[in-house]
Amino acid sequence: MYVAVKGGEQAIDNAHRLLAKKRRGDTDRPALEVAQIRQQLPLAVARVMSEGSLYDEELAALAIKQAAGDLMEAIFLLRAYRTTLPRFAASVPLDTGRMQLSRRISATFKDLPGGQLLGPTFDYTHRLLDFALLAEGEPADAPPESNAPASLEPCPRVLEMLGREGLMTPERDEGAPVPDMTREPLEFPASRAQRLQALARGDEGFLLALGYSTQRGYGRNHPFAGEIRIGVVEVWLETPELDFAVPLGDIEVTECEMINQFVGHTPDQAQFTRGYGLAFGYAERKAMGMALVDRALRAEEYGEEVQGPAQQEEFVLMHCDNVEAGGFVSHLKLPHYVDFQAELELIRKLRQPAQTEQAEPAPLEENRA
Amino acid sequence: MNALHSQAPASETGDEYAFAYLDEQTKRMIRRGLLKAVAIPGYQVPFGGREMPLPYGWGTGGMQVTAAILGGDDVLKVIDQGADDTTNAVSIRRFFSRTAGVATTTRTPEATVIQTRHRVPETPLSNDQILVFQVPIPEPLRFIEPAETETRTMHALRDYGVMHVKLYEDIATFGHIATAYAYPVTVDDRYVMDPSPIPKFDNPKLDMNPALMLFGAGREKRLYAVPPYTRVVSLDFEDHPFAVQRWDECCAVCGSRDSFLDELIIDDAGGKRFVCSDTDYCRQRQQETGQ
Amino acid sequence: MSDAPYLQPAFERPAEAAQQTFRAALRALAEPGLARPLPPTPTLERLAPATYALCLSLLDADTPVWLAPAFDTPVVRANLSFHCGCPVVERREQAAFAVLDAGDLADLSGFPLGSERYPDQSCTLLVQLERLDGGEPVAWQGPGIAGQRQVDLPLPGHFWKQRDLNGDFPRGLDVFFTAGQALLGLPRSTRCLAPIREAS
């Protein structure tokens, strides 16, 4: 008698043990400390916090360790943890104009109030493997004698300066309650607040590719990197119990404001438009990709023809989340033998008349979940 | 949206989880959605789906529904492909026995709540049972029209012509309707609904079923329902009436000729055996026949 | 008012009672016309245990509630606000839930009925009655009912007219009738053949 495959419980337990072993690697080597990950892989931590929608460096580092370095898995871990947290309040909007800058660049003005501050960046490194690091040594260069200490003075934003001249389309705060896409499902068309939330959680690679596609002509919008700033901002909270706002703490964020092609009903009303990106931590690529896609998604608002995928709201917002995408793609690994059996029965039935009539069967429709 | 809540999710199970994992506020939101789903049979209610500690696509919608309805005296059964012992069914059953401490069973008649992926049990359900379906793509029109804005209008206008056109194109191309699972149905003569990727073999079981059927799509954030004793009709044409799969073979284990059979390849020469996909049904029959 | 404690008790075991109440409500709506018992719940002024239980298990900060004048007292407001956190709204158009009694059934206008695209965005009515039987029998049909069910809710005749006026499926109002510790559901999907009075 045939005995169907059993022992799912045992198989799962074994898989967990094997995974733990794989994650730990050679036990002759010391185990990674969460603090080491937090300190020495800060860009991975930043990505996990951004796409995990939770600002907690320690937990993000823990997630990276637990996920054996699989950042999407780490993002998923952090999201699943976040979901269990109570939601107390929405903070006062971040004032990035008061950011304590560690990096600030503008591609649109050679010099400007507040100056250009290169800060820590890969931009001008030559991508040559550093074999000193392989030898576990410290880098050859000594750390700089303080890179122009971050100014505590507010540094005006480039787009604000253009705005004062009337050259930027103004952004209005409708004063409406802030939607929370983790509690209310997206409805289409979505508001810009909802779009920006979805993009902030969106996959960096997906946003990068979509942003790139707009540069290659699938919905061009002539971007200039008006300003990118990275630094620390304070988070403030207004509570009903108090008449004033209280500071909760500092977070590091990356903000990108793109200056895009102008619009206007008449030439004398022409104004630049803007794309906006914001991410937790040091996350420049993410913020730039987000800003490009944000601007692309404003096509309808500005009466532009929708030509590229990056401009299609439903397409972008329904596919930018890597926890959703990763889950649904990976579920193909789950058994589908009932559905496949149904298809087998069908294809055999379809082929019966075809064989007698010597006709080639046409390809079947694409498989569904 | 902001004030601190008085109804704090007391951890009544005494450990680090809320009962059945979800906090009370989330459960309330899902429960309100389920009530609307029941009141408008076959209509997809948007809900604020939460991230679950299992991946999207692995049953997060079904799990959120189960978590929202489950009580301490429920008896839970979880099946995947009809079987209680597939790894994902085991994993979900474990999740609820850990976080809700509920009793679990593999026996269909003993369960009060059955969470399923891709099958309706062969054993007829009773009026005291709830069947919870895991749904990957809740929108039956999605493969004809990808935009939600459009499909929502089509449902509003009851504009289902495209669905019939699609099925008819199948007939023109293949001589048959080429949909073997996730076969669309009309619920109570109003909404066209995706019954989830159950084989069309199971579609007739949805019609006038005594059990309440709830559908949860986690990634797509939709809930829908078919109340007990509700008319559920599979789409078809007069000259091509709906028909279910039939096998020439019987189950190699219990001998059933009435159940949905899984095909097994048993040797390198492509030899085949067929066994019931519903493991509990097969076991019941083996007991009855004394095998 | 002076001696009555302002804050009144709610569910003794909130998570459990909320789940049991919800399951009864789910079943009541899934099988219209069958009365279902609810877990023991205190009263809240004029709110019967069943009405109060539904409020405690379904309302929160996301559900604006409209109270008929008979229920709209400082104590009811204070307790719903404390235990549920729900905003009490002045206009019917803002309500996700509404609490009514038999006297309010002559006019059901103004409550959201949902749209053709989003019929779920409609108001749910909690209608408190003295009892759930003893009225004129009405034949109910539709989802949840195998064949036909005779339901004898003690309702004024104009209720059925109002229900017809304020519903065009899939838009419409879903109703929970409550009395004492029991409830009975009437979703919009139920087709009710209103009682025909003998002409004699």
PDB file of N, CA and C in Angstrom, chain C residues 140-174:
ATOM      1  N   TRP C 140     -38.950  35.914   5.344  1.00  0.00           N
ATOM      2  CA  TRP C 140     -37.619  36.361   4.918  1.00  0.00           C
ATOM      3  C   TRP C 140     -37.023  35.312   3.997  1.00  0.00           C
ATOM      4  N   GLN C 141     -36.331  35.814   2.963  1.00  0.00           N
ATOM      5  CA  GLN C 141     -35.640  34.937   2.023  1.00  0.00           C
ATOM      6  C   GLN C 141     -34.274  35.515   1.705  1.00  0.00           C
ATOM      7  N   GLY C 142     -33.402  34.643   1.206  1.00  0.00           N
ATOM      8  CA  GLY C 142     -32.106  35.147   0.750  1.00  0.00           C
ATOM      9  C   GLY C 142     -30.963  34.385   1.376  1.00  0.00           C
ATOM     10  N   PRO C 143     -29.721  34.903   1.217  1.00  0.00           N
ATOM     11  CA  PRO C 143     -28.552  34.227   1.749  1.00  0.00           C
ATOM     12  C   PRO C 143     -28.717  33.949   3.246  1.00  0.00           C
ATOM     13  N   GLY C 144     -28.315  32.761   3.668  1.00  0.00           N
ATOM     14  CA  GLY C 144     -28.407  32.407   5.075  1.00  0.00           C
ATOM     15  C   GLY C 144     -29.709  31.750   5.442  1.00  0.00           C
ATOM     16  N   ILE C 145     -30.646  31.707   4.515  1.00  0.00           N
ATOM     17  CA  ILE C 145     -31.950  31.129   4.810  1.00  0.00           C
ATOM     18  C   ILE C 145     -32.234  30.034   3.785  1.00  0.00           C
ATOM     19  N   ALA C 146     -32.365  28.805   4.270  1.00  0.00           N
ATOM     20  CA  ALA C 146     -32.711  27.714   3.365  1.00  0.00           C
ATOM     21  C   ALA C 146     -34.208  27.812   3.118  1.00  0.00           C
ATOM     22  N   GLY C 147     -34.582  28.242   1.941  1.00  0.00           N
ATOM     23  CA  GLY C 147     -36.002  28.403   1.643  1.00  0.00           C
ATOM     24  C   GLY C 147     -36.528  29.723   2.160  1.00  0.00           C
ATOM     25  N   GLN C 148     -37.326  29.649   3.208  1.00  0.00           N
ATOM     26  CA  GLN C 148     -38.003  30.848   3.693  1.00  0.00           C
ATOM     27  C   GLN C 148     -38.114  30.766   5.211  1.00  0.00           C
ATOM     28  N   ARG C 149     -38.050  31.929   5.879  1.00  0.00           N
ATOM     29  CA  ARG C 149     -38.143  31.908   7.344  1.00  0.00           C
ATOM     30  C   ARG C 149     -39.189  32.925   7.775  1.00  0.00           C
ATOM     31  N   GLN C 150     -40.087  32.504   8.670  1.00  0.00           N
ATOM     32  CA  GLN C 150     -41.082  33.433   9.216  1.00  0.00           C
ATOM     33  C   GLN C 150     -40.468  34.103  10.439  1.00  0.00           C
ATOM     34  N   VAL C 151     -40.414  35.421  10.434  1.00  0.00           N
ATOM     35  CA  VAL C 151     -39.825  36.159  11.543  1.00  0.00           C
ATOM     36  C   VAL C 151     -40.868  37.141  12.066  1.00  0.00           C
ATOM     37  N   ASP C 152     -41.107  37.112  13.377  1.00  0.00           N
ATOM     38  CA  ASP C 152     -42.201  37.938  13.920  1.00  0.00           C
ATOM     39  C   ASP C 152     -41.678  39.018  14.862  1.00  0.00           C
ATOM     40  N   LEU C 153     -40.724  39.783  14.377  1.00  0.00           N
ATOM     41  CA  LEU C 153     -40.223  40.924  15.165  1.00  0.00           C
ATOM     42  C   LEU C 153     -41.367  41.915  15.408  1.00  0.00           C
ATOM     43  N   PRO C 154     -41.427  42.475  16.623  1.00  0.00           N
ATOM     44  CA  PRO C 154     -42.468  43.480  16.885  1.00  0.00           C
ATOM     45  C   PRO C 154     -42.073  44.840  16.309  1.00  0.00           C
ATOM     46  N   LEU C 155     -42.298  45.017  15.017  1.00  0.00           N
ATOM     47  CA  LEU C 155     -41.851  46.244  14.346  1.00  0.00           C
ATOM     48  C   LEU C 155     -43.045  47.004  13.795  1.00  0.00           C
ATOM     49  N   PRO C 156     -42.981  48.316  13.819  1.00  0.00           N
ATOM     50  CA  PRO C 156     -44.030  49.091  13.173  1.00  0.00           C
ATOM     51  C   PRO C 156     -43.984  48.858  11.661  1.00  0.00           C
ATOM     52  N   GLY C 157     -45.146  48.906  11.012  1.00  0.00           N
ATOM     53  CA  GLY C 157     -45.225  48.623   9.583  1.00  0.00           C
ATOM     54  C   GLY C 157     -44.339  49.522   8.742  1.00  0.00           C
ATOM     55  N   HIS C 158     -44.143  50.798   9.204  1.00  0.00           N
ATOM     56  CA  HIS C 158     -43.372  51.702   8.352  1.00  0.00           C
ATOM     57  C   HIS C 158     -41.894  51.341   8.301  1.00  0.00           C
ATOM     58  N   PHE C 159     -41.438  50.460   9.187  1.00  0.00           N
ATOM     59  CA  PHE C 159     -40.029  50.054   9.115  1.00  0.00           C
ATOM     60  C   PHE C 159     -39.702  49.459   7.744  1.00  0.00           C
ATOM     61  N   TRP C 160     -40.597  48.609   7.243  1.00  0.00           N
ATOM     62  CA  TRP C 160     -40.297  47.916   5.979  1.00  0.00           C
ATOM     63  C   TRP C 160     -40.244  48.887   4.821  1.00  0.00           C
ATOM     64  N   LYS C 161     -41.112  49.887   4.864  1.00  0.00           N
ATOM     65  CA  LYS C 161     -41.091  50.920   3.834  1.00  0.00           C
ATOM     66  C   LYS C 161     -39.765  51.688   3.898  1.00  0.00           C
ATOM     67  N   GLN C 162     -39.378  52.055   5.129  1.00  0.00           N
ATOM     68  CA  GLN C 162     -38.127  52.787   5.314  1.00  0.00           C
ATOM     69  C   GLN C 162     -36.928  51.972   4.823  1.00  0.00           C
ATOM     70  N   ARG C 163     -36.974  50.673   5.087  1.00  0.00           N
ATOM     71  CA  ARG C 163     -35.867  49.812   4.673  1.00  0.00           C
ATOM     72  C   ARG C 163     -35.779  49.789   3.150  1.00  0.00           C
ATOM     73  N   ASP C 164     -36.938  49.714   2.497  1.00  0.00           N
ATOM     74  CA  ASP C 164     -36.934  49.727   1.032  1.00  0.00           C
ATOM     75  C   ASP C 164     -36.406  51.048   0.490  1.00  0.00           C
ATOM     76  N   LEU C 165     -36.819  52.130   1.133  1.00  0.00           N
ATOM     77  CA  LEU C 165     -36.418  53.459   0.660  1.00  0.00           C
ATOM     78  C   LEU C 165     -34.919  53.675   0.825  1.00  0.00           C
ATOM     79  N   ASN C 166     -34.343  53.072   1.887  1.00  0.00           N
ATOM     80  CA  ASN C 166     -32.939  53.307   2.188  1.00  0.00           C
ATOM     81  C   ASN C 166     -32.087  52.088   1.860  1.00  0.00           C
ATOM     82  N   GLY C 167     -32.281  51.574   0.677  1.00  0.00           N
ATOM     83  CA  GLY C 167     -31.470  50.449   0.273  1.00  0.00           C
ATOM     84  C   GLY C 167     -31.751  50.126  -1.172  1.00  0.00           C
ATOM     85  N   ASP C 168     -30.699  49.941  -1.920  1.00  0.00           N
ATOM     86  CA  ASP C 168     -30.820  49.533  -3.302  1.00  0.00           C
ATOM     87  C   ASP C 168     -29.611  48.641  -3.512  1.00  0.00           C
ATOM     88  N   PHE C 169     -29.793  47.343  -3.228  1.00  0.00           N
ATOM     89  CA  PHE C 169     -28.675  46.431  -3.157  1.00  0.00           C
ATOM     90  C   PHE C 169     -27.718  46.635  -4.332  1.00  0.00           C
ATOM     91  N   PRO C 170     -26.423  46.673  -4.117  1.00  0.00           N
ATOM     92  CA  PRO C 170     -25.700  46.343  -2.881  1.00  0.00           C
ATOM     93  C   PRO C 170     -25.631  47.471  -1.850  1.00  0.00           C
ATOM     94  N   ARG C 171     -26.174  48.659  -2.138  1.00  0.00           N
ATOM     95  CA  ARG C 171     -26.169  49.693  -1.115  1.00  0.00           C
ATOM     96  C   ARG C 171     -27.263  49.369  -0.105  1.00  0.00           C
ATOM     97  N   GLY C 172     -27.060  49.764   1.128  1.00  0.00           N
ATOM     98  CA  GLY C 172     -28.123  49.509   2.088  1.00  0.00           C
ATOM     99  C   GLY C 172     -27.653  49.503   3.524  1.00  0.00           C
ATOM    100  N   LEU C 173     -28.592  49.261   4.424  1.00  0.00           N
ATOM    101  CA  LEU C 173     -28.329  49.265   5.856  1.00  0.00           C
ATOM    102  C   LEU C 173     -28.391  47.838   6.387  1.00  0.00           C
ATOM    103  N   ASP C 174     -27.456  47.515   7.255  1.00  0.00           N
ATOM    104  CA  ASP C 174     -27.498  46.227   7.939  1.00  0.00           C
ATOM    105  C   ASP C 174     -27.966  46.488   9.361  1.00  0.00           C
TER     106      ASP C 174
END
